[in-house]
PDB file of C-alpha atoms in Angstrom:
ATOM      1  CA  MET A   1     -16.440  15.564 -90.830  1.00  0.00           C
ATOM      2  CA  LYS A   2     -13.682  15.294 -88.319  1.00  0.00           C
ATOM      3  CA  ALA A   3     -13.358  14.052 -84.778  1.00  0.00           C
ATOM      4  CA  ARG A   4     -10.656  14.809 -82.278  1.00  0.00           C
ATOM      5  CA  VAL A   5      -9.987  12.282 -79.537  1.00  0.00           C
ATOM      6  CA  HIS A   6      -7.939  13.084 -76.448  1.00  0.00           C
ATOM      7  CA  VAL A   7      -6.472  10.137 -74.582  1.00  0.00           C
ATOM      8  CA  MET A   8      -4.877  10.899 -71.213  1.00  0.00           C
ATOM      9  CA  LEU A   9      -3.589   8.712 -68.429  1.00  0.00           C
ATOM     10  CA  LYS A  10      -6.092   8.643 -65.562  1.00  0.00           C
ATOM     11  CA  ASN A  11      -5.321  10.634 -62.439  1.00  0.00           C
ATOM     12  CA  GLY A  12      -3.195   8.582 -60.112  1.00  0.00           C
ATOM     13  CA  VAL A  13      -1.500   6.658 -62.905  1.00  0.00           C
ATOM     14  CA  LEU A  14       2.203   7.458 -62.985  1.00  0.00           C
ATOM     15  CA  ASP A  15       3.195   9.421 -66.097  1.00  0.00           C
ATOM     16  CA  PRO A  16       6.979   9.042 -66.538  1.00  0.00           C
ATOM     17  CA  GLN A  17       6.929  10.821 -69.898  1.00  0.00           C
ATOM     18  CA  GLY A  18       5.244  13.883 -68.403  1.00  0.00           C
ATOM     19  CA  GLU A  19       7.592  13.764 -65.433  1.00  0.00           C
ATOM     20  CA  ALA A  20      10.597  13.714 -67.786  1.00  0.00           C
ATOM     21  CA  VAL A  21       9.231  16.765 -69.608  1.00  0.00           C
ATOM     22  CA  ARG A  22       8.697  18.615 -66.319  1.00  0.00           C
ATOM     23  CA  HIS A  23      12.247  17.847 -65.242  1.00  0.00           C
ATOM     24  CA  ALA A  24      13.691  18.904 -68.597  1.00  0.00           C
ATOM     25  CA  LEU A  25      11.772  22.203 -68.543  1.00  0.00           C
ATOM     26  CA  GLY A  26      13.134  22.938 -65.069  1.00  0.00           C
ATOM     27  CA  ALA A  27      16.681  22.126 -66.187  1.00  0.00           C
ATOM     28  CA  MET A  28      16.273  24.514 -69.130  1.00  0.00           C
ATOM     29  CA  GLY A  29      15.369  27.371 -66.807  1.00  0.00           C
ATOM     30  CA  PHE A  30      11.602  27.373 -67.248  1.00  0.00           C
ATOM     31  CA  ASP A  31      10.382  27.938 -63.723  1.00  0.00           C
ATOM     32  CA  GLY A  32       6.788  27.827 -62.653  1.00  0.00           C
ATOM     33  CA  VAL A  33       5.862  24.469 -64.144  1.00  0.00           C
ATOM     34  CA  LYS A  34       4.300  22.488 -61.309  1.00  0.00           C
ATOM     35  CA  GLY A  35       3.243  19.426 -63.215  1.00  0.00           C
ATOM     36  CA  VAL A  36       3.078  17.932 -66.693  1.00  0.00           C
ATOM     37  CA  ARG A  37       0.813  15.201 -68.051  1.00  0.00           C
ATOM     38  CA  GLN A  38       1.336  13.932 -71.548  1.00  0.00           C
ATOM     39  CA  GLY A  39      -1.291  12.212 -73.624  1.00  0.00           C
ATOM     40  CA  LYS A  40      -2.302  11.478 -77.179  1.00  0.00           C
ATOM     41  CA  VAL A  41      -4.496  13.364 -79.572  1.00  0.00           C
ATOM     42  CA  ILE A  42      -5.954  11.483 -82.516  1.00  0.00           C
ATOM     43  CA  GLU A  43      -7.630  13.339 -85.361  1.00  0.00           C
ATOM     44  CA  LEU A  44      -9.991  11.223 -87.433  1.00  0.00           C
ATOM     45  CA  ASP A  45     -11.181  12.242 -90.876  1.00  0.00           C
ATOM     46  CA  LEU A  46     -14.613  10.615 -91.155  1.00  0.00           C
ATOM     47  CA  ASP A  47     -17.289   9.922 -93.724  1.00  0.00           C
ATOM     48  CA  ALA A  48     -20.556  11.761 -93.189  1.00  0.00           C
ATOM     49  CA  GLY A  49     -22.450   8.854 -91.649  1.00  0.00           C
ATOM     50  CA  VAL A  50     -20.095   8.238 -88.735  1.00  0.00           C
ATOM     51  CA  THR A  51     -21.509   9.333 -85.376  1.00  0.00           C
ATOM     52  CA  GLU A  52     -19.948  10.300 -82.066  1.00  0.00           C
ATOM     53  CA  ALA A  53     -21.125   6.932 -80.682  1.00  0.00           C
ATOM     54  CA  ASP A  54     -19.094   5.169 -83.400  1.00  0.00           C
ATOM     55  CA  VAL A  55     -16.008   7.134 -82.411  1.00  0.00           C
ATOM     56  CA  GLU A  56     -16.584   6.232 -78.757  1.00  0.00           C
ATOM     57  CA  ALA A  57     -16.732   2.567 -79.772  1.00  0.00           C
ATOM     58  CA  MET A  58     -13.372   3.023 -81.543  1.00  0.00           C
ATOM     59  CA  CYS A  59     -11.948   4.489 -78.331  1.00  0.00           C
ATOM     60  CA  GLU A  60     -13.244   1.623 -76.195  1.00  0.00           C
ATOM     61  CA  LYS A  61     -11.927  -1.057 -78.544  1.00  0.00           C
ATOM     62  CA  LEU A  62      -8.676   0.383 -79.890  1.00  0.00           C
ATOM     63  CA  LEU A  63      -7.693   3.969 -79.255  1.00  0.00           C
ATOM     64  CA  ALA A  64      -7.602   4.011 -75.453  1.00  0.00           C
ATOM     65  CA  ASN A  65      -6.618   1.475 -72.841  1.00  0.00           C
ATOM     66  CA  THR A  66      -9.541   2.163 -70.523  1.00  0.00           C
ATOM     67  CA  VAL A  67      -7.868   0.432 -67.588  1.00  0.00           C
ATOM     68  CA  ILE A  68      -5.366   3.254 -67.248  1.00  0.00           C
ATOM     69  CA  GLU A  69      -6.496   5.888 -69.759  1.00  0.00           C
ATOM     70  CA  SER A  70      -9.499   8.153 -70.096  1.00  0.00           C
ATOM     71  CA  TYR A  71     -10.661   9.636 -73.373  1.00  0.00           C
ATOM     72  CA  SER A  72     -12.838  12.440 -74.643  1.00  0.00           C
ATOM     73  CA  VAL A  73     -14.366  12.802 -78.088  1.00  0.00           C
ATOM     74  CA  GLU A  74     -14.996  16.128 -79.786  1.00  0.00           C
ATOM     75  CA  MET A  75     -16.696  16.367 -83.184  1.00  0.00           C
ATOM     76  CA  ILE A  76     -15.279  19.270 -85.213  1.00  0.00           C
TER      77      ILE A  76
ATOM     78  CA  MET B   1      -3.451  28.012 -64.196  1.00  0.00           C
ATOM     79  CA  LYS B   2      -3.168  25.358 -66.846  1.00  0.00           C
ATOM     80  CA  ALA B   3      -2.062  25.253 -70.428  1.00  0.00           C
ATOM     81  CA  ARG B   4      -2.809  22.615 -73.016  1.00  0.00           C
ATOM     82  CA  VAL B   5      -0.369  22.190 -75.885  1.00  0.00           C
ATOM     83  CA  HIS B   6      -1.210  20.226 -79.021  1.00  0.00           C
ATOM     84  CA  VAL B   7       1.716  18.988 -81.076  1.00  0.00           C
ATOM     85  CA  MET B   8       0.862  17.501 -84.486  1.00  0.00           C
ATOM     86  CA  LEU B   9       2.985  16.445 -87.413  1.00  0.00           C
ATOM     87  CA  LYS B  10       2.820  19.063 -90.168  1.00  0.00           C
ATOM     88  CA  ASN B  11       0.729  18.335 -93.231  1.00  0.00           C
ATOM     89  CA  GLY B  12       2.776  16.390 -95.733  1.00  0.00           C
ATOM     90  CA  VAL B  13       4.889  14.694 -93.098  1.00  0.00           C
ATOM     91  CA  LEU B  14       4.264  10.953 -93.143  1.00  0.00           C
ATOM     92  CA  ASP B  15       2.482   9.748 -90.012  1.00  0.00           C
ATOM     93  CA  PRO B  16       3.045   5.970 -89.756  1.00  0.00           C
ATOM     94  CA  GLN B  17       1.413   5.808 -86.320  1.00  0.00           C
ATOM     95  CA  GLY B  18      -1.779   7.405 -87.630  1.00  0.00           C
ATOM     96  CA  GLU B  19      -1.680   5.174 -90.691  1.00  0.00           C
ATOM     97  CA  ALA B  20      -1.390   2.089 -88.477  1.00  0.00           C
ATOM     98  CA  VAL B  21      -4.410   3.231 -86.458  1.00  0.00           C
ATOM     99  CA  ARG B  22      -6.426   3.814 -89.638  1.00  0.00           C
ATOM    100  CA  HIS B  23      -5.544   0.363 -90.912  1.00  0.00           C
ATOM    101  CA  ALA B  24      -6.395  -1.289 -87.584  1.00  0.00           C
ATOM    102  CA  LEU B  25      -9.777   0.469 -87.414  1.00  0.00           C
ATOM    103  CA  GLY B  26     -10.590  -0.783 -90.912  1.00  0.00           C
ATOM    104  CA  ALA B  27      -9.582  -4.337 -89.982  1.00  0.00           C
ATOM    105  CA  MET B  28     -11.853  -4.154 -86.925  1.00  0.00           C
ATOM    106  CA  GLY B  29     -14.838  -3.288 -89.086  1.00  0.00           C
ATOM    107  CA  PHE B  30     -14.997   0.453 -88.479  1.00  0.00           C
ATOM    108  CA  ASP B  31     -15.761   1.788 -91.921  1.00  0.00           C
ATOM    109  CA  GLY B  32     -15.858   5.422 -92.846  1.00  0.00           C
ATOM    110  CA  VAL B  33     -12.484   6.440 -91.448  1.00  0.00           C
ATOM    111  CA  LYS B  34     -10.708   8.206 -94.295  1.00  0.00           C
ATOM    112  CA  GLY B  35      -7.607   9.343 -92.466  1.00  0.00           C
ATOM    113  CA  VAL B  36      -5.976   9.433 -89.053  1.00  0.00           C
ATOM    114  CA  ARG B  37      -3.311  11.752 -87.706  1.00  0.00           C
ATOM    115  CA  GLN B  38      -1.853  11.147 -84.285  1.00  0.00           C
ATOM    116  CA  GLY B  39      -0.170  13.770 -82.177  1.00  0.00           C
ATOM    117  CA  LYS B  40       0.676  14.652 -78.615  1.00  0.00           C
ATOM    118  CA  VAL B  41      -1.200  16.654 -76.051  1.00  0.00           C
ATOM    119  CA  ILE B  42       0.741  18.077 -73.137  1.00  0.00           C
ATOM    120  CA  GLU B  43      -1.063  19.535 -70.134  1.00  0.00           C
ATOM    121  CA  LEU B  44       1.035  21.913 -68.056  1.00  0.00           C
ATOM    122  CA  ASP B  45       0.112  22.910 -64.529  1.00  0.00           C
ATOM    123  CA  LEU B  46       1.588  26.400 -64.168  1.00  0.00           C
ATOM    124  CA  ASP B  47       2.286  28.993 -61.522  1.00  0.00           C
ATOM    125  CA  ALA B  48       0.255  32.192 -61.834  1.00  0.00           C
ATOM    126  CA  GLY B  49       3.027  34.279 -63.403  1.00  0.00           C
ATOM    127  CA  VAL B  50       3.616  32.084 -66.437  1.00  0.00           C
ATOM    128  CA  THR B  51       2.296  33.583 -69.670  1.00  0.00           C
ATOM    129  CA  GLU B  52       1.266  32.131 -73.008  1.00  0.00           C
ATOM    130  CA  ALA B  53       4.501  33.505 -74.478  1.00  0.00           C
ATOM    131  CA  ASP B  54       6.476  31.457 -71.939  1.00  0.00           C
ATOM    132  CA  VAL B  55       4.609  28.319 -72.980  1.00  0.00           C
ATOM    133  CA  GLU B  56       5.326  29.096 -76.637  1.00  0.00           C
ATOM    134  CA  ALA B  57       9.015  29.366 -75.768  1.00  0.00           C
ATOM    135  CA  MET B  58       8.804  25.918 -74.129  1.00  0.00           C
ATOM    136  CA  CYS B  59       7.272  24.565 -77.333  1.00  0.00           C
ATOM    137  CA  GLU B  60       9.963  26.088 -79.528  1.00  0.00           C
ATOM    138  CA  LYS B  61      12.797  24.802 -77.360  1.00  0.00           C
ATOM    139  CA  LEU B  62      11.587  21.445 -76.095  1.00  0.00           C
ATOM    140  CA  LEU B  63       8.014  20.314 -76.625  1.00  0.00           C
ATOM    141  CA  ALA B  64       7.816  20.389 -80.423  1.00  0.00           C
ATOM    142  CA  ASN B  65      10.277  19.624 -83.178  1.00  0.00           C
ATOM    143  CA  THR B  66       9.346  22.605 -85.333  1.00  0.00           C
ATOM    144  CA  VAL B  67      11.025  21.123 -88.413  1.00  0.00           C
ATOM    145  CA  ILE B  68       8.292  18.523 -88.739  1.00  0.00           C
ATOM    146  CA  GLU B  69       5.736  19.425 -86.070  1.00  0.00           C
ATOM    147  CA  SER B  70       3.350  22.288 -85.511  1.00  0.00           C
ATOM    148  CA  TYR B  71       1.972  23.248 -82.116  1.00  0.00           C
ATOM    149  CA  SER B  72      -0.871  25.224 -80.640  1.00  0.00           C
ATOM    150  CA  VAL B  73      -1.163  26.598 -77.116  1.00  0.00           C
ATOM    151  CA  GLU B  74      -4.429  27.003 -75.262  1.00  0.00           C
ATOM    152  CA  MET B  75      -4.592  28.538 -71.778  1.00  0.00           C
ATOM    153  CA  ILE B  76      -7.348  26.918 -69.712  1.00  0.00           C
TER     154      ILE B  76
END
């Protein structure tokens, strides 16, 4: 079983990495990009007994900094 | 319109970041995690005229290092 976790900066938190990407795309001639947010995706290869609640506990304790980041868990 | 781009290291490419996460989860008592791969997710806020092909061009030229990374584009 696998889980995919998305970790993104919360809205309102400055994202300098995303801003740098947006600027670089503009400089390379890609018009029409209004905004860029960059986050992390973490793919976990899990034993059968691990539940979505376990993965959420992993997010709370290690994978995301919940002060500034939000996360979503998707079992695949 | 928005696009979400996933950029992951290709299979076979060593992922020290993912390996560090796997090790840390084990040390924190989360059993049952067999493997971890960490990648990037980039959310693009686009003008209406931008197509999926444009986003793929952005990936090829800037967002992914196609020597070691694979990407997937999802229009949302």
